[in-house]
PDB file of C-alpha atoms in Angstrom:
ATOM      1  CA  UNK A 228     124.214 161.146  85.242  1.00 54.00           C
ATOM      2  CA  UNK A 229     126.892 158.642  86.132  1.00 52.00           C
ATOM      3  CA  UNK A 230     129.078 159.809  88.930  1.00 52.00           C
ATOM      4  CA  UNK A 231     132.216 158.204  90.304  1.00 46.00           C
ATOM      5  CA  UNK A 232     130.278 157.181  93.414  1.00 50.00           C
ATOM      6  CA  UNK A 233     127.429 155.602  91.373  1.00 52.00           C
ATOM      7  CA  UNK A 234     129.883 153.788  89.133  1.00 42.00           C
ATOM      8  CA  UNK A 235     131.727 152.278  92.072  1.00 40.00           C
ATOM      9  CA  UNK A 236     128.468 151.301  93.791  1.00 52.00           C
ATOM     10  CA  UNK A 237     127.076 149.630  90.672  1.00 52.00           C
ATOM     11  CA  UNK A 238     130.374 147.876  90.032  1.00 46.00           C
ATOM     12  CA  UNK A 239     130.390 146.499  93.567  1.00 44.00           C
ATOM     13  CA  UNK A 240     126.800 145.268  93.237  1.00 44.00           C
ATOM     14  CA  UNK A 241     127.644 143.585  89.948  1.00 47.00           C
ATOM     15  CA  UNK A 242     130.696 141.926  91.458  1.00 44.00           C
ATOM     16  CA  UNK A 243     128.640 140.669  94.411  1.00 44.00           C
ATOM     17  CA  UNK A 244     126.013 139.236  92.057  1.00 43.00           C
ATOM     18  CA  UNK A 245     128.673 137.408  90.054  1.00 41.00           C
ATOM     19  CA  UNK A 246     130.348 136.121  93.208  1.00 45.00           C
ATOM     20  CA  UNK A 247     127.144 134.821  94.745  1.00 43.00           C
ATOM     21  CA  UNK A 248     125.783 133.241  91.549  1.00 45.00           C
ATOM     22  CA  UNK A 249     127.878 130.047  91.826  1.00 45.00           C
ATOM     23  CA  UNK A 250     126.819 129.653  95.439  1.00 44.00           C
ATOM     24  CA  UNK A 251     123.138 130.044  94.510  1.00 41.00           C
ATOM     25  CA  UNK A 252     123.538 127.618  91.619  1.00 48.00           C
ATOM     26  CA  UNK A 253     125.374 125.172  93.862  1.00 46.00           C
ATOM     27  CA  UNK A 254     122.614 125.445  96.477  1.00 47.00           C
ATOM     28  CA  UNK A 255     119.968 124.794  93.840  1.00 44.00           C
ATOM     29  CA  UNK A 256     121.907 121.806  92.525  1.00 46.00           C
ATOM     30  CA  UNK A 257     122.360 120.443  96.047  1.00 47.00           C
ATOM     31  CA  UNK A 258     118.651 120.846  96.752  1.00 47.00           C
ATOM     32  CA  UNK A 259     117.785 119.111  93.482  1.00 48.00           C
ATOM     33  CA  UNK A 260     120.176 116.281  94.294  1.00 50.00           C
ATOM     34  CA  UNK A 261     118.588 115.914  97.721  1.00 52.00           C
ATOM     35  CA  UNK A 262     115.109 115.789  96.236  1.00 50.00           C
ATOM     36  CA  UNK A 263     116.186 113.211  93.675  1.00 55.00           C
ATOM     37  CA  UNK A 264     117.897 111.135  96.355  1.00 54.00           C
ATOM     38  CA  UNK A 265     114.774 111.212  98.518  1.00 56.00           C
ATOM     39  CA  UNK A 266     112.665 110.195  95.551  1.00 55.00           C
ATOM     40  CA  UNK A 267     114.750 107.041  95.221  1.00 59.00           C
ATOM     41  CA  UNK A 268     114.317 105.955  98.841  1.00 67.00           C
ATOM     42  CA  UNK A 269     112.404 102.659  99.307  1.00 63.00           C
ATOM     43  CA  UNK A 270     108.727 103.027 100.149  1.00 65.00           C
ATOM     44  CA  UNK A 271     107.874 101.986 103.699  1.00 72.00           C
ATOM     45  CA  UNK A 272     105.109  99.613 102.655  1.00 83.00           C
ATOM     46  CA  UNK A 273     105.050  95.950 101.676  1.00 85.00           C
ATOM     47  CA  UNK A 274     103.174  93.820  99.167  1.00 89.00           C
ATOM     48  CA  UNK A 275     101.857  90.321  99.840  1.00 90.00           C
ATOM     49  CA  UNK A 276     103.278  87.760  97.450  1.00 93.00           C
ATOM     50  CA  UNK A 277      99.800  86.199  97.167  1.00 93.00           C
ATOM     51  CA  UNK A 278      99.082  89.089  94.778  1.00 93.00           C
ATOM     52  CA  UNK A 279     101.103  87.101  92.247  1.00 95.00           C
ATOM     53  CA  UNK A 280      99.476  83.701  92.846  1.00 94.00           C
ATOM     54  CA  UNK A 281      98.282  83.641  89.231  1.00 95.00           C
ATOM     55  CA  UNK A 282     101.836  83.959  87.948  1.00 95.00           C
ATOM     56  CA  UNK A 283     103.006  81.392  90.491  1.00 95.00           C
ATOM     57  CA  UNK A 284     100.352  78.953  89.271  1.00 95.00           C
ATOM     58  CA  UNK A 285     101.480  79.527  85.686  1.00 96.00           C
ATOM     59  CA  UNK A 286     105.146  78.940  86.645  1.00 95.00           C
ATOM     60  CA  UNK A 287     105.979  82.513  85.647  1.00 96.00           C
ATOM     61  CA  UNK A 288     107.198  83.743  89.043  1.00 96.00           C
ATOM     62  CA  UNK A 289     108.890  82.290  92.094  1.00 97.00           C
ATOM     63  CA  UNK A 290     109.847  83.732  95.455  1.00 98.00           C
ATOM     64  CA  UNK A 291     113.180  85.048  94.177  1.00 98.00           C
ATOM     65  CA  UNK A 292     111.548  86.865  91.250  1.00 97.00           C
ATOM     66  CA  UNK A 293     109.153  88.318  93.811  1.00 97.00           C
ATOM     67  CA  UNK A 294     112.069  89.703  95.825  1.00 98.00           C
ATOM     68  CA  UNK A 295     113.509  91.287  92.659  1.00 97.00           C
ATOM     69  CA  UNK A 296     110.149  92.912  91.908  1.00 96.00           C
ATOM     70  CA  UNK A 297     109.804  94.266  95.438  1.00 96.00           C
ATOM     71  CA  UNK A 298     113.283  95.761  95.475  1.00 95.00           C
ATOM     72  CA  UNK A 299     113.861  97.013  91.954  1.00 95.00           C
ATOM     73  CA  UNK A 300     110.456  97.363  90.295  1.00 95.00           C
ATOM     74  CA  UNK A 301     108.349  98.655  93.175  1.00 94.00           C
ATOM     75  CA  UNK A 302     111.200 100.154  95.269  1.00 93.00           C
ATOM     76  CA  UNK A 303     110.030  98.510  98.486  1.00 94.00           C
ATOM     77  CA  UNK A 304     112.148  97.643 101.504  1.00 94.00           C
ATOM     78  CA  UNK A 305     109.864  94.798 102.635  1.00 96.00           C
ATOM     79  CA  UNK A 306     108.489  91.551 101.199  1.00 96.00           C
ATOM     80  CA  UNK A 307     105.244  90.204 102.676  1.00 96.00           C
ATOM     81  CA  UNK A 308     105.267  86.445 102.116  1.00 97.00           C
ATOM     82  CA  UNK A 309     102.617  83.847 101.300  1.00 97.00           C
ATOM     83  CA  UNK A 310     103.798  80.291 101.843  1.00 97.00           C
ATOM     84  CA  UNK A 311     102.375  79.263  98.474  1.00 96.00           C
ATOM     85  CA  UNK A 312     105.632  80.637  97.060  1.00 97.00           C
ATOM     86  CA  UNK A 313     107.724  78.313  99.222  1.00 97.00           C
ATOM     87  CA  UNK A 314     108.838  75.366  97.101  1.00 96.00           C
ATOM     88  CA  UNK A 315     110.091  73.699 100.272  1.00 96.00           C
ATOM     89  CA  UNK A 316     110.607  74.205 103.965  1.00 97.00           C
ATOM     90  CA  UNK A 317     113.928  72.376 104.230  1.00 97.00           C
ATOM     91  CA  UNK A 318     116.906  74.208 105.663  1.00 97.00           C
ATOM     92  CA  UNK A 319     118.681  74.480 102.304  1.00 98.00           C
ATOM     93  CA  UNK A 320     115.782  76.324 100.690  1.00 98.00           C
ATOM     94  CA  UNK A 321     115.210  78.580 103.701  1.00 98.00           C
ATOM     95  CA  UNK A 322     118.910  79.491 103.730  1.00 98.00           C
ATOM     96  CA  UNK A 323     118.605  80.569 100.077  1.00 98.00           C
ATOM     97  CA  UNK A 324     115.567  82.680 100.937  1.00 98.00           C
ATOM     98  CA  UNK A 325     117.432  84.241 103.859  1.00 98.00           C
ATOM     99  CA  UNK A 326     120.440  85.067 101.654  1.00 98.00           C
ATOM    100  CA  UNK A 327     118.224  86.569  98.956  1.00 98.00           C
ATOM    101  CA  UNK A 328     116.545  88.820 101.504  1.00 98.00           C
ATOM    102  CA  UNK A 329     119.887  89.877 102.951  1.00 98.00           C
ATOM    103  CA  UNK A 330     121.361  90.623  99.515  1.00 98.00           C
ATOM    104  CA  UNK A 331     118.426  92.913  98.698  1.00 97.00           C
ATOM    105  CA  UNK A 332     118.149  94.379 102.205  1.00 96.00           C
ATOM    106  CA  UNK A 333     114.507  93.337 102.442  1.00 96.00           C
ATOM    107  CA  UNK A 334     112.647  92.668 105.676  1.00 96.00           C
ATOM    108  CA  UNK A 335     109.665  90.328 106.062  1.00 97.00           C
ATOM    109  CA  UNK A 336     106.803  91.883 108.044  1.00 96.00           C
ATOM    110  CA  UNK A 337     104.527  88.858 107.702  1.00 96.00           C
ATOM    111  CA  UNK A 338     104.121  85.283 106.468  1.00 97.00           C
ATOM    112  CA  UNK A 339     100.594  84.176 105.564  1.00 96.00           C
ATOM    113  CA  UNK A 340     100.491  80.393 105.967  1.00 96.00           C
ATOM    114  CA  UNK A 341      97.957  78.253 104.116  1.00 93.00           C
ATOM    115  CA  UNK A 342      97.558  74.520 104.639  1.00 91.00           C
ATOM    116  CA  UNK A 343      98.452  74.664 108.333  1.00 94.00           C
ATOM    117  CA  UNK A 344      95.117  75.564 109.919  1.00 93.00           C
ATOM    118  CA  UNK A 345      94.636  74.943 113.614  1.00 93.00           C
ATOM    119  CA  UNK A 346      91.386  72.952 113.709  1.00 88.00           C
ATOM    120  CA  UNK A 347      91.254  69.741 111.666  1.00 84.00           C
ATOM    121  CA  UNK A 348      88.236  67.893 110.326  1.00 78.00           C
ATOM    122  CA  UNK A 349      87.487  65.093 107.872  1.00 77.00           C
ATOM    123  CA  UNK A 350      90.557  64.009 105.933  1.00 81.00           C
ATOM    124  CA  UNK A 351      92.852  66.540 107.616  1.00 84.00           C
ATOM    125  CA  UNK A 352      95.876  65.024 109.345  1.00 91.00           C
ATOM    126  CA  UNK A 353      96.148  66.788 112.732  1.00 92.00           C
ATOM    127  CA  UNK A 354      99.757  65.717 113.229  1.00 95.00           C
ATOM    128  CA  UNK A 355     100.799  67.034 109.813  1.00 95.00           C
ATOM    129  CA  UNK A 356      99.010  70.346 110.398  1.00 95.00           C
ATOM    130  CA  UNK A 357     100.784  70.826 113.724  1.00 97.00           C
ATOM    131  CA  UNK A 358     104.134  69.944 112.180  1.00 97.00           C
ATOM    132  CA  UNK A 359     103.528  72.568 109.499  1.00 97.00           C
ATOM    133  CA  UNK A 360     102.632  75.163 112.112  1.00 98.00           C
ATOM    134  CA  UNK A 361     105.777  74.407 114.094  1.00 98.00           C
ATOM    135  CA  UNK A 362     107.963  74.489 111.000  1.00 98.00           C
ATOM    136  CA  UNK A 363     106.712  77.887 109.871  1.00 98.00           C
ATOM    137  CA  UNK A 364     107.278  79.238 113.352  1.00 98.00           C
ATOM    138  CA  UNK A 365     110.911  78.139 113.045  1.00 98.00           C
ATOM    139  CA  UNK A 366     111.107  79.714 109.591  1.00 98.00           C
ATOM    140  CA  UNK A 367     109.717  82.982 110.963  1.00 98.00           C
ATOM    141  CA  UNK A 368     112.394  82.947 113.650  1.00 98.00           C
ATOM    142  CA  UNK A 369     115.122  82.251 111.064  1.00 98.00           C
ATOM    143  CA  UNK A 370     114.010  85.014 108.689  1.00 98.00           C
ATOM    144  CA  UNK A 371     113.334  87.604 111.383  1.00 97.00           C
ATOM    145  CA  UNK A 372     109.656  87.839 110.456  1.00 97.00           C
ATOM    146  CA  UNK A 373     107.428  90.270 112.333  1.00 97.00           C
ATOM    147  CA  UNK A 374     104.140  88.356 112.198  1.00 97.00           C
ATOM    148  CA  UNK A 375     102.790  84.937 111.184  1.00 98.00           C
ATOM    149  CA  UNK A 376      99.164  84.151 110.557  1.00 96.00           C
ATOM    150  CA  UNK A 377      97.384  80.807 110.394  1.00 95.00           C
ATOM    151  CA  UNK A 378      93.801  79.974 109.540  1.00 92.00           C
ATOM    152  CA  UNK A 379      91.857  78.709 112.522  1.00 90.00           C
ATOM    153  CA  UNK A 380      89.960  76.202 110.371  1.00 84.00           C
ATOM    154  CA  UNK A 381      88.437  73.831 109.762  1.00 78.00           C
ATOM    155  CA  UNK A 382      87.507  73.529 106.102  1.00 72.00           C
ATOM    156  CA  UNK A 383      83.766  73.054 105.614  1.00 65.00           C
ATOM    157  CA  UNK A 384      83.219  69.354 104.890  1.00 62.00           C
ATOM    158  CA  UNK A 385      80.481  66.748 105.186  1.00 57.00           C
ATOM    159  CA  UNK A 386      77.617  69.214 104.924  1.00 67.00           C
ATOM    160  CA  UNK A 387      78.956  71.511 107.629  1.00 71.00           C
ATOM    161  CA  UNK A 388      78.288  75.212 107.071  1.00 74.00           C
ATOM    162  CA  UNK A 389      80.216  78.312 108.018  1.00 71.00           C
ATOM    163  CA  UNK A 390      77.276  79.546 110.050  1.00 75.00           C
ATOM    164  CA  UNK A 391      77.472  76.430 112.244  1.00 78.00           C
ATOM    165  CA  UNK A 392      80.511  77.921 113.965  1.00 80.00           C
ATOM    166  CA  UNK A 393      82.752  75.871 116.240  1.00 85.00           C
ATOM    167  CA  UNK A 394      81.751  73.503 118.961  1.00 87.00           C
ATOM    168  CA  UNK A 395      82.882  74.454 122.461  1.00 92.00           C
ATOM    169  CA  UNK A 396      85.523  71.717 122.342  1.00 92.00           C
ATOM    170  CA  UNK A 397      86.860  72.955 118.991  1.00 89.00           C
ATOM    171  CA  UNK A 398      86.999  76.542 120.168  1.00 91.00           C
ATOM    172  CA  UNK A 399      88.841  75.567 123.349  1.00 95.00           C
ATOM    173  CA  UNK A 400      91.416  73.637 121.306  1.00 94.00           C
ATOM    174  CA  UNK A 401      91.905  76.528 118.868  1.00 93.00           C
ATOM    175  CA  UNK A 402      92.466  78.980 121.741  1.00 95.00           C
ATOM    176  CA  UNK A 403      94.886  76.609 123.476  1.00 97.00           C
ATOM    177  CA  UNK A 404      96.920  76.030 120.309  1.00 97.00           C
ATOM    178  CA  UNK A 405      97.113  79.714 119.446  1.00 97.00           C
ATOM    179  CA  UNK A 406      98.371  80.397 122.967  1.00 97.00           C
ATOM    180  CA  UNK A 407     101.122  77.804 122.505  1.00 98.00           C
ATOM    181  CA  UNK A 408     102.183  79.378 119.222  1.00 98.00           C
ATOM    182  CA  UNK A 409     101.930  82.887 120.672  1.00 98.00           C
ATOM    183  CA  UNK A 410     104.227  81.939 123.554  1.00 98.00           C
ATOM    184  CA  UNK A 411     106.896  80.696 121.115  1.00 98.00           C
ATOM    185  CA  UNK A 412     106.491  83.824 118.987  1.00 98.00           C
ATOM    186  CA  UNK A 413     106.810  86.098 122.020  1.00 98.00           C
ATOM    187  CA  UNK A 414     109.979  84.343 123.154  1.00 98.00           C
ATOM    188  CA  UNK A 415     111.492  84.844 119.699  1.00 98.00           C
ATOM    189  CA  UNK A 416     110.522  88.435 118.970  1.00 97.00           C
ATOM    190  CA  UNK A 417     107.501  88.166 116.696  1.00 97.00           C
ATOM    191  CA  UNK A 418     103.717  87.742 116.842  1.00 97.00           C
ATOM    192  CA  UNK A 419     101.072  85.401 115.469  1.00 97.00           C
ATOM    193  CA  UNK A 420      97.414  85.833 114.609  1.00 93.00           C
ATOM    194  CA  UNK A 421      94.407  84.245 112.933  1.00 90.00           C
ATOM    195  CA  UNK A 422      93.159  84.517 109.381  1.00 84.00           C
ATOM    196  CA  UNK A 423      89.459  85.358 109.155  1.00 78.00           C
ATOM    197  CA  UNK A 424      88.332  84.870 105.580  1.00 73.00           C
ATOM    198  CA  UNK A 425      86.955  81.338 105.417  1.00 72.00           C
ATOM    199  CA  UNK A 426      85.218  78.744 107.548  1.00 69.00           C
ATOM    200  CA  UNK A 427      83.688  79.491 110.969  1.00 76.00           C
ATOM    201  CA  UNK A 428      86.192  82.341 111.362  1.00 74.00           C
ATOM    202  CA  UNK A 429      83.721  84.460 109.395  1.00 69.00           C
ATOM    203  CA  UNK A 430      80.840  83.969 111.837  1.00 62.00           C
TER     204      UNK A 430
END
């Protein structure tokens, strides 16, 4: 039996439900928007550009395409660089790279440098190798890179095997040169290290 008291109570409950419905719907919409916004945040990982060396060799990708892929295809906030994508080390080219990184709000956690190994042998030009090392250290400073890595070397030539390792003199030189590079890196806010995938490094 519907009484006056029951009618008023039910009416009040109905009114409260109607009044709170927009708030609940708004809360759900806000939560959904937050979830969607979070889903679009860049992933805090990076991808080494060497992964695309096949495309680079086929002239189907360059460093600027790589930046586009990192930012808009893979939704990354970092671009891990391999110097095989550098078409030059002159200031004009590096300025373009810097601008492209800034435009896309990408950071560079690392540069992997080939062709600038520490220990020379055979036909290697020690002066050229050292110039390359020094230049990439300057590039790392310019781009705000977190880490730079160089192969220790040398390439295996003239019948020399990986298992032969380094001579004491070679090892001493490698350590001394890495210390010089590490001191520059420390003074400029980044670090350096050694590759370990070819040559005596693997011993």
